Tab-separated table of C-alpha atoms and ligand atoms in Angstrom:
chain	number	residue	atom	x	y	z
A	6	UNK	CA	131.053	81.090	102.496
A	7	UNK	CA	129.735	83.484	105.142
A	8	UNK	CA	132.909	85.574	104.936
A	9	UNK	CA	132.906	85.828	101.151
A	10	UNK	CA	129.263	86.872	100.559
A	11	UNK	CA	128.763	90.600	99.882
A	12	UNK	CA	127.554	92.910	102.652
A	13	UNK	CA	123.891	93.230	101.599
A	14	UNK	CA	123.113	89.478	101.566
A	15	UNK	CA	125.043	89.125	104.835
A	16	UNK	CA	122.921	91.879	106.368
A	17	UNK	CA	119.714	90.226	105.178
A	18	UNK	CA	120.883	86.803	106.422
A	19	UNK	CA	121.601	88.246	109.876
A	20	UNK	CA	118.432	90.358	109.938
A	21	UNK	CA	116.287	87.253	109.367
A	22	UNK	CA	117.768	85.529	112.436
A	23	UNK	CA	117.607	88.736	114.485
A	24	UNK	CA	113.976	89.462	113.515
A	25	UNK	CA	113.036	85.917	114.552
A	26	UNK	CA	114.557	86.503	117.985
A	27	UNK	CA	112.804	89.894	118.271
A	28	UNK	CA	109.537	88.114	117.473
A	29	UNK	CA	110.102	85.679	120.370
A	30	UNK	CA	110.701	88.622	122.685
A	31	UNK	CA	107.445	90.249	121.511
A	32	UNK	CA	105.518	87.020	122.197
A	33	UNK	CA	107.145	86.633	125.632
A	34	UNK	CA	106.137	90.142	126.707
A	35	UNK	CA	102.544	89.437	125.650
A	36	UNK	CA	102.379	86.080	127.402
A	37	UNK	CA	103.705	87.580	130.656
A	38	UNK	CA	100.806	90.019	130.423
A	39	UNK	CA	102.536	93.224	131.553
A	40	UNK	CA	102.830	95.358	128.415
A	41	UNK	CA	104.344	98.415	130.139
A	42	UNK	CA	102.491	100.847	127.878
A	43	UNK	CA	103.869	104.394	127.596
A	44	UNK	CA	102.268	107.222	125.581
A	45	UNK	CA	104.814	108.899	123.327
A	46	UNK	CA	104.630	112.610	122.513
A	47	UNK	CA	102.252	112.291	119.563
A	48	UNK	CA	98.514	111.677	119.778
A	49	UNK	CA	97.539	108.000	119.606
A	50	UNK	CA	101.203	106.906	119.654
A	51	UNK	CA	102.043	104.104	122.092
A	52	UNK	CA	105.178	102.236	123.067
A	53	UNK	CA	105.274	98.952	124.999
A	54	UNK	CA	107.920	96.839	126.704
A	55	UNK	CA	107.863	94.693	123.550
A	56	UNK	CA	108.786	97.674	121.310
A	57	UNK	CA	111.646	98.614	123.676
A	58	UNK	CA	113.019	95.107	124.204
A	59	UNK	CA	112.741	94.038	120.553
A	60	UNK	CA	114.606	97.183	119.475
A	61	UNK	CA	117.408	96.527	121.991
A	62	UNK	CA	117.754	92.982	120.645
A	63	UNK	CA	117.850	94.146	117.022
A	64	UNK	CA	120.186	97.114	117.415
A	65	UNK	CA	122.611	95.366	119.759
A	66	UNK	CA	122.813	92.307	117.509
A	67	UNK	CA	123.186	94.258	114.257
A	68	UNK	CA	125.777	96.675	115.603
A	69	UNK	CA	127.823	93.839	117.044
A	70	UNK	CA	127.908	92.033	113.707
A	71	UNK	CA	128.207	95.190	111.571
A	72	UNK	CA	129.973	97.865	113.643
A	73	UNK	CA	130.366	100.425	110.824
A	74	UNK	CA	126.810	100.650	109.495
A	75	UNK	CA	124.298	103.353	110.546
A	76	UNK	CA	121.242	101.999	112.368
A	77	UNK	CA	118.172	104.137	113.050
A	78	UNK	CA	115.418	102.689	115.258
A	79	UNK	CA	111.944	103.987	116.051
A	80	UNK	CA	112.252	103.948	119.834
A	81	UNK	CA	114.451	106.129	122.027
A	82	UNK	CA	116.633	103.921	124.174
A	83	UNK	CA	117.174	105.405	127.590
A	84	UNK	CA	117.919	102.063	129.307
A	85	UNK	CA	121.423	101.707	130.757
A	86	UNK	CA	120.874	98.130	131.889
A	87	UNK	CA	122.866	95.530	129.980
A	88	UNK	CA	121.143	93.683	127.152
A	89	UNK	CA	120.534	90.040	128.201
A	90	UNK	CA	123.085	87.840	126.479
A	91	UNK	CA	120.407	85.641	124.905
A	92	UNK	CA	119.063	88.706	123.061
A	93	UNK	CA	122.342	89.094	121.199
A	94	UNK	CA	121.982	87.070	118.023
A	95	UNK	CA	124.981	85.770	116.132
A	96	UNK	CA	123.255	83.223	113.874
A	97	UNK	CA	122.657	83.934	110.189
A	98	UNK	CA	120.299	82.429	107.596
A	99	UNK	CA	122.698	80.364	105.483
A	100	UNK	CA	120.438	80.120	102.388
A	101	UNK	CA	120.604	83.882	101.806
A	102	UNK	CA	124.414	83.789	101.700
A	103	UNK	CA	124.274	81.496	98.673
A	104	UNK	CA	122.196	83.899	96.514
A	105	UNK	CA	123.572	85.513	93.349
A	106	UNK	CA	124.020	89.214	94.009
A	107	UNK	CA	123.702	91.789	91.172
A	108	UNK	CA	126.739	93.940	90.278
A	109	UNK	CA	125.370	97.101	91.897
A	110	UNK	CA	125.183	95.373	95.295
A	111	UNK	CA	128.547	93.580	95.133
A	112	UNK	CA	130.765	96.412	96.304
A	113	UNK	CA	128.607	98.230	98.878
A	114	UNK	CA	130.649	99.391	101.871
A	115	UNK	CA	129.404	99.514	105.470
A	116	UNK	CA	129.675	103.324	105.493
A	117	UNK	CA	127.036	103.563	102.704
A	118	UNK	CA	124.468	101.446	104.561
A	119	UNK	CA	121.583	102.724	106.703
A	120	UNK	CA	119.344	100.209	108.462
A	121	UNK	CA	115.879	101.459	109.467
A	122	UNK	CA	114.419	99.439	112.352
A	123	UNK	CA	110.787	99.276	113.417
A	124	UNK	CA	110.978	96.732	116.256
A	125	UNK	CA	107.195	96.364	116.426
A	126	UNK	CA	104.952	97.745	113.713
A	127	UNK	CA	101.280	97.819	114.654
A	128	UNK	CA	101.754	98.670	118.342
A	129	UNK	CA	98.214	99.951	118.702
A	130	UNK	CA	96.834	96.628	117.430
A	131	UNK	CA	99.300	94.649	119.611
A	132	UNK	CA	97.895	96.343	122.723
A	133	UNK	CA	94.369	95.478	121.576
A	134	UNK	CA	95.140	91.806	120.930
A	135	UNK	CA	94.989	92.012	117.115
A	136	UNK	CA	98.171	90.016	117.018
A	137	UNK	CA	98.267	89.051	113.340
A	138	UNK	CA	98.686	92.756	112.437
A	139	UNK	CA	102.065	92.895	114.190
A	140	UNK	CA	105.375	92.780	112.299
A	141	UNK	CA	109.083	93.400	112.939
A	142	UNK	CA	110.616	95.528	110.164
A	143	UNK	CA	114.305	95.730	109.257
A	144	UNK	CA	114.897	97.857	106.149
A	145	UNK	CA	118.296	98.174	104.482
A	146	UNK	CA	119.153	101.268	102.450
A	147	UNK	CA	122.216	102.070	100.390
A	148	UNK	CA	122.692	105.797	99.983
A	149	UNK	CA	119.152	107.081	99.740
A	150	UNK	CA	117.476	103.976	98.235
A	151	UNK	CA	115.809	101.114	100.057
A	152	UNK	CA	117.406	97.970	98.620
A	153	UNK	CA	116.503	95.103	100.929
A	154	UNK	CA	114.110	94.296	103.703
A	155	UNK	CA	112.940	91.730	106.220
A	156	UNK	CA	109.386	91.502	107.576
A	157	UNK	CA	108.818	89.078	110.437
A	158	UNK	CA	105.291	88.189	111.574
A	159	UNK	CA	105.602	86.801	115.117
A	160	UNK	CA	101.970	85.708	115.263
A	161	UNK	CA	101.547	84.183	111.803
A	162	UNK	CA	99.424	80.996	112.262
A	163	UNK	CA	98.817	81.765	115.941
A	164	UNK	CA	95.194	80.683	115.718
A	165	UNK	CA	95.998	77.448	113.880
A	166	UNK	CA	96.913	74.270	115.666
A	167	UNK	CA	99.851	72.168	114.470
A	168	UNK	CA	101.210	74.916	112.188
A	169	UNK	CA	104.575	76.578	112.804
A	170	UNK	CA	104.168	79.886	114.649
A	171	UNK	CA	105.579	83.000	112.934
A	172	UNK	CA	107.240	83.524	109.577
A	173	UNK	CA	109.872	85.763	108.042
A	174	UNK	CA	109.734	87.337	104.605
A	175	UNK	CA	112.682	88.911	102.808
A	176	UNK	CA	113.337	90.763	99.589
A	177	UNK	CA	116.374	92.191	97.830
A	178	UNK	CA	116.004	94.476	94.805
A	179	UNK	CA	117.352	92.781	91.718
A	180	UNK	CA	117.616	89.411	93.511
A	181	UNK	CA	114.143	88.336	94.568
A	182	UNK	CA	112.000	87.517	97.574
A	183	UNK	CA	111.477	84.580	99.899
A	184	UNK	CA	109.535	83.245	102.857
A	185	UNK	CA	106.116	83.465	101.208
A	186	UNK	CA	104.223	82.864	97.973
A	187	UNK	CA	103.704	86.117	96.002
A	188	UNK	CA	100.215	86.412	94.521
A	189	UNK	CA	98.420	88.964	92.313
A	190	UNK	CA	95.261	90.639	93.628
A	191	UNK	CA	91.962	89.615	91.961
A	192	UNK	CA	91.249	91.216	88.574
A	193	UNK	CA	88.144	93.332	88.025
A	194	UNK	CA	88.015	94.664	91.598
A	195	UNK	CA	89.608	97.480	93.579
A	196	UNK	CA	90.505	96.505	97.148
A	197	UNK	CA	92.315	99.158	99.164
A	198	UNK	CA	94.022	98.675	102.516
A	199	UNK	CA	94.460	101.567	104.928
A	200	UNK	CA	95.022	102.490	108.564
A	201	UNK	CA	92.772	101.092	111.263
A	202	UNK	CA	93.860	103.319	114.133
A	203	UNK	CA	95.133	106.587	112.555
A	204	UNK	CA	92.360	107.632	110.179
A	205	UNK	CA	91.461	111.270	109.475
A	206	UNK	CA	88.753	112.956	107.380
A	207	UNK	CA	91.402	113.449	104.627
A	208	UNK	CA	92.324	109.753	104.679
A	209	UNK	CA	88.639	108.865	104.268
A	210	UNK	CA	87.961	111.503	101.567
A	211	UNK	CA	90.883	110.149	99.534
A	212	UNK	CA	89.567	106.593	99.835
A	213	UNK	CA	86.088	107.763	98.792
A	214	UNK	CA	87.548	109.429	95.678
A	215	UNK	CA	89.033	106.070	94.635
A	216	UNK	CA	85.650	104.306	94.847
A	217	UNK	CA	86.984	100.999	96.179
A	218	UNK	CA	84.940	97.803	96.106
A	219	UNK	CA	86.296	96.984	99.541
A	220	UNK	CA	88.452	98.654	102.214
A	221	UNK	CA	90.654	96.568	104.519
A	222	UNK	CA	91.370	98.641	107.649
A	223	UNK	CA	94.295	96.946	109.340
A	224	UNK	CA	97.214	97.910	111.573
A	225	UNK	CA	100.848	98.318	110.568
A	226	UNK	CA	102.615	99.393	107.393
A	227	UNK	CA	104.323	95.990	107.211
A	228	UNK	CA	101.025	94.137	107.449
A	229	UNK	CA	99.411	96.321	104.779
A	230	UNK	CA	102.244	95.720	102.300
A	231	UNK	CA	101.935	91.983	103.064
A	232	UNK	CA	98.296	92.222	101.931
A	233	UNK	CA	99.506	93.694	98.615
A	234	UNK	CA	102.162	91.079	97.918
A	235	UNK	CA	99.885	88.184	98.879
A	236	UNK	CA	97.128	89.390	96.559
A	237	UNK	CA	94.601	90.472	99.207
A	238	UNK	CA	94.614	94.175	98.209
A	239	UNK	CA	95.477	96.231	95.129
A	240	UNK	CA	96.706	99.383	96.873
A	241	UNK	CA	97.719	100.754	100.283
A	242	UNK	CA	96.466	104.328	100.586
A	243	UNK	CA	97.259	106.623	103.543
A	244	UNK	CA	96.766	110.296	102.660
A	245	UNK	CA	98.192	111.611	105.922
A	246	UNK	CA	101.464	112.253	107.659
A	247	UNK	CA	102.214	109.848	110.534
A	248	UNK	CA	104.225	106.973	109.051
A	249	UNK	CA	108.016	107.207	109.341
A	250	UNK	CA	110.946	105.893	107.315
A	251	UNK	CA	111.236	102.763	109.494
A	252	UNK	CA	107.626	101.892	108.597
A	253	UNK	CA	108.249	101.910	104.854
A	254	UNK	CA	111.919	101.003	104.237
A	255	UNK	CA	111.642	97.197	104.560
A	256	UNK	CA	108.160	96.862	103.005
A	257	UNK	CA	109.180	99.079	100.066
A	258	UNK	CA	112.226	96.951	99.231
A	259	UNK	CA	110.199	93.728	99.198
A	260	UNK	CA	107.359	95.314	97.206
A	261	UNK	CA	109.775	96.794	94.645
A	262	UNK	CA	111.685	93.488	94.355
A	263	UNK	CA	108.348	92.095	93.125
A	264	UNK	CA	107.657	94.916	90.652
A	265	UNK	CA	105.435	97.072	92.894
A	266	UNK	CA	105.868	100.698	93.924
A	267	UNK	CA	105.769	102.845	97.101
A	268	UNK	CA	105.712	106.655	96.996
A	269	UNK	CA	104.214	109.648	98.747
A	270	UNK	CA	100.936	111.166	97.507
A	271	UNK	CA	102.873	113.205	94.922
A	272	UNK	CA	104.390	110.084	93.364
A	273	UNK	CA	107.804	110.827	94.857
A	274	UNK	CA	109.938	108.031	96.314
A	275	UNK	CA	111.127	108.555	99.874
A	276	UNK	CA	114.831	108.990	100.534
A	277	UNK	CA	116.346	106.671	103.136
A	278	UNK	CA	119.551	108.626	103.565
A	279	UNK	CA	120.815	108.756	107.163
A	280	UNK	CA	120.396	112.546	107.312
A	281	UNK	CA	116.851	112.609	105.992
A	282	UNK	CA	114.127	113.811	108.388
A	283	UNK	CA	112.309	110.595	109.222
A	284	UNK	CA	108.566	111.530	108.987
A	285	UNK	CA	106.823	110.396	105.790
A	286	UNK	CA	105.043	113.742	105.541
A	287	UNK	CA	103.739	113.120	102.032
A	288	UNK	CA	101.631	110.097	103.033
A	289	UNK	CA	101.940	106.573	101.637
A	290	UNK	CA	100.716	105.136	98.345
A	291	UNK	CA	101.825	101.575	97.620
A	292	UNK	CA	100.642	99.424	94.740
A	293	UNK	CA	101.278	95.849	93.736
A	294	UNK	CA	102.887	94.665	90.500
A	295	UNK	CA	100.862	95.589	87.422
A	296	UNK	CA	98.679	98.127	89.255
A	297	UNK	CA	98.320	101.594	87.761
A	298	UNK	CA	100.069	103.659	90.447
A	299	UNK	CA	99.405	106.899	88.496
A	300	UNK	CA	95.654	106.257	88.506
A	301	UNK	CA	95.616	106.292	92.319
A	302	UNK	CA	97.783	109.438	92.422
A	303	UNK	CA	95.413	111.279	90.088
A	304	UNK	CA	92.451	110.464	92.322
A	305	UNK	CA	93.942	112.144	95.426
A	306	UNK	CA	91.908	115.352	95.935
A	307	UNK	CA	94.133	118.327	95.108
A	308	UNK	CA	93.437	120.181	98.395
A	309	UNK	CA	94.522	117.100	100.368
A	310	UNK	CA	97.616	116.507	98.254
A	311	UNK	CA	98.683	120.144	98.740
A	312	UNK	CA	98.660	119.716	102.528
A	313	UNK	CA	100.947	116.675	102.334
A	314	UNK	CA	104.316	118.369	101.920
B	418	A3P	N1	99.126	109.856	113.157
B	418	A3P	C1	100.100	109.014	113.523
B	418	A3P	N2	100.793	109.221	114.664
B	418	A3P	C2	101.768	108.371	115.049
B	418	A3P	N3	102.133	107.284	114.352
B	418	A3P	C3	101.465	107.036	113.218
B	418	A3P	C4	100.426	107.885	112.736
B	418	A3P	N4	99.959	107.379	111.577
B	418	A3P	C5	100.674	106.269	111.338
B	418	A3P	N5	101.581	106.059	112.317
B	418	A3P	C6	102.522	104.944	112.448
B	418	A3P	O1	102.666	104.284	111.215
B	418	A3P	C7	102.567	102.866	111.373
B	418	A3P	C8	101.389	102.373	110.567
B	418	A3P	O2	100.218	102.993	111.042
B	418	A3P	P1	98.775	102.364	110.830
B	418	A3P	O3	98.760	101.048	111.515
B	418	A3P	O4	97.832	103.354	111.446
B	418	A3P	O5	98.625	102.257	109.359
B	418	A3P	C9	102.430	102.603	112.860
B	418	A3P	O6	103.715	102.270	113.337
B	418	A3P	P2	104.037	101.700	114.821
B	418	A3P	O7	102.940	100.795	115.214
B	418	A3P	O8	105.342	101.030	114.589
B	418	A3P	O9	104.186	102.896	115.705
B	418	A3P	C10	101.914	103.919	113.376
B	418	A3P	O10	102.247	104.223	114.701
B	419	MG	MG1	105.285	103.319	117.191
B	420	MG	MG1	105.611	101.208	112.515
B	421	MG	MG1	106.886	100.481	115.772
């Protein structure tokens, strides 16, 4: 069975197991208490031992199982030390291999695939102990389109006793989603989710122009898209540069598999081609199924939109 399934479901099946292992690594770094925080070149841009170790687990495991695909991860990897053998995952999620795959995904070759890896999304919140904002993102693109994604939440249920810790969500365009219960956001209200740690006057002015009933300021692109697909927010609005392709590839695929949309502030979809520059310079607008994406686009103040190119 495992050998006969097409490449995209096999990649998703492996990514689920790999993301689970990366989540354990993230929890282990936190429980040891030494986060090894490094400031990257940008302002307000941190990296921890958990980001570095989780990425080594994910990239080593994926490239071992799929040697011909292109993998692009957020973190630079200067370490020459060998990856611990228990970080190299060979398990796969068997249920995914049994899914029906649409025609357009049957014949994808490894050379067409780009996997965008964010080993720890919501690093700023992780360092501040806001653990439920943290996700592991593995996004799978074919050519320039995001087609499948895995979001793992290592700290899901962490404040509840007797509930399983962590969960993993997946989505494949044209196939479906799993690992959670999709829900529509409440009618008759406008709830917008946005950045907690990277706000700017332009981000705030754009939110003001949309006159939301409520604003949910949370960390992580993965976490914010989770709020959309679980019916907690109607739109994710970030009228600023700062997010990168690894932040949006996996969440976009899951959102789109459910009928939602993710674009820049001009309404343009991002390309996930391996040669694309990775910054999402046009900002992020994501809306759930049935939301009027155009309405949000029209509300973006023109002077702010013009700067986002
Ligand atoms: N101004 C900025 N500089 C650096 N990274 C930014 C940024 N704005 C957003 N990001 C990145 O985009 C992701 C979502 O941001 P936010 O939580 O603010 O909405 C985070 O990913 P990481 O935590 O993986 O680095 C964050 O670092
Ligand atoms: Mg980062
Ligand atoms: Mg990120
Ligand atoms: Mg990250």
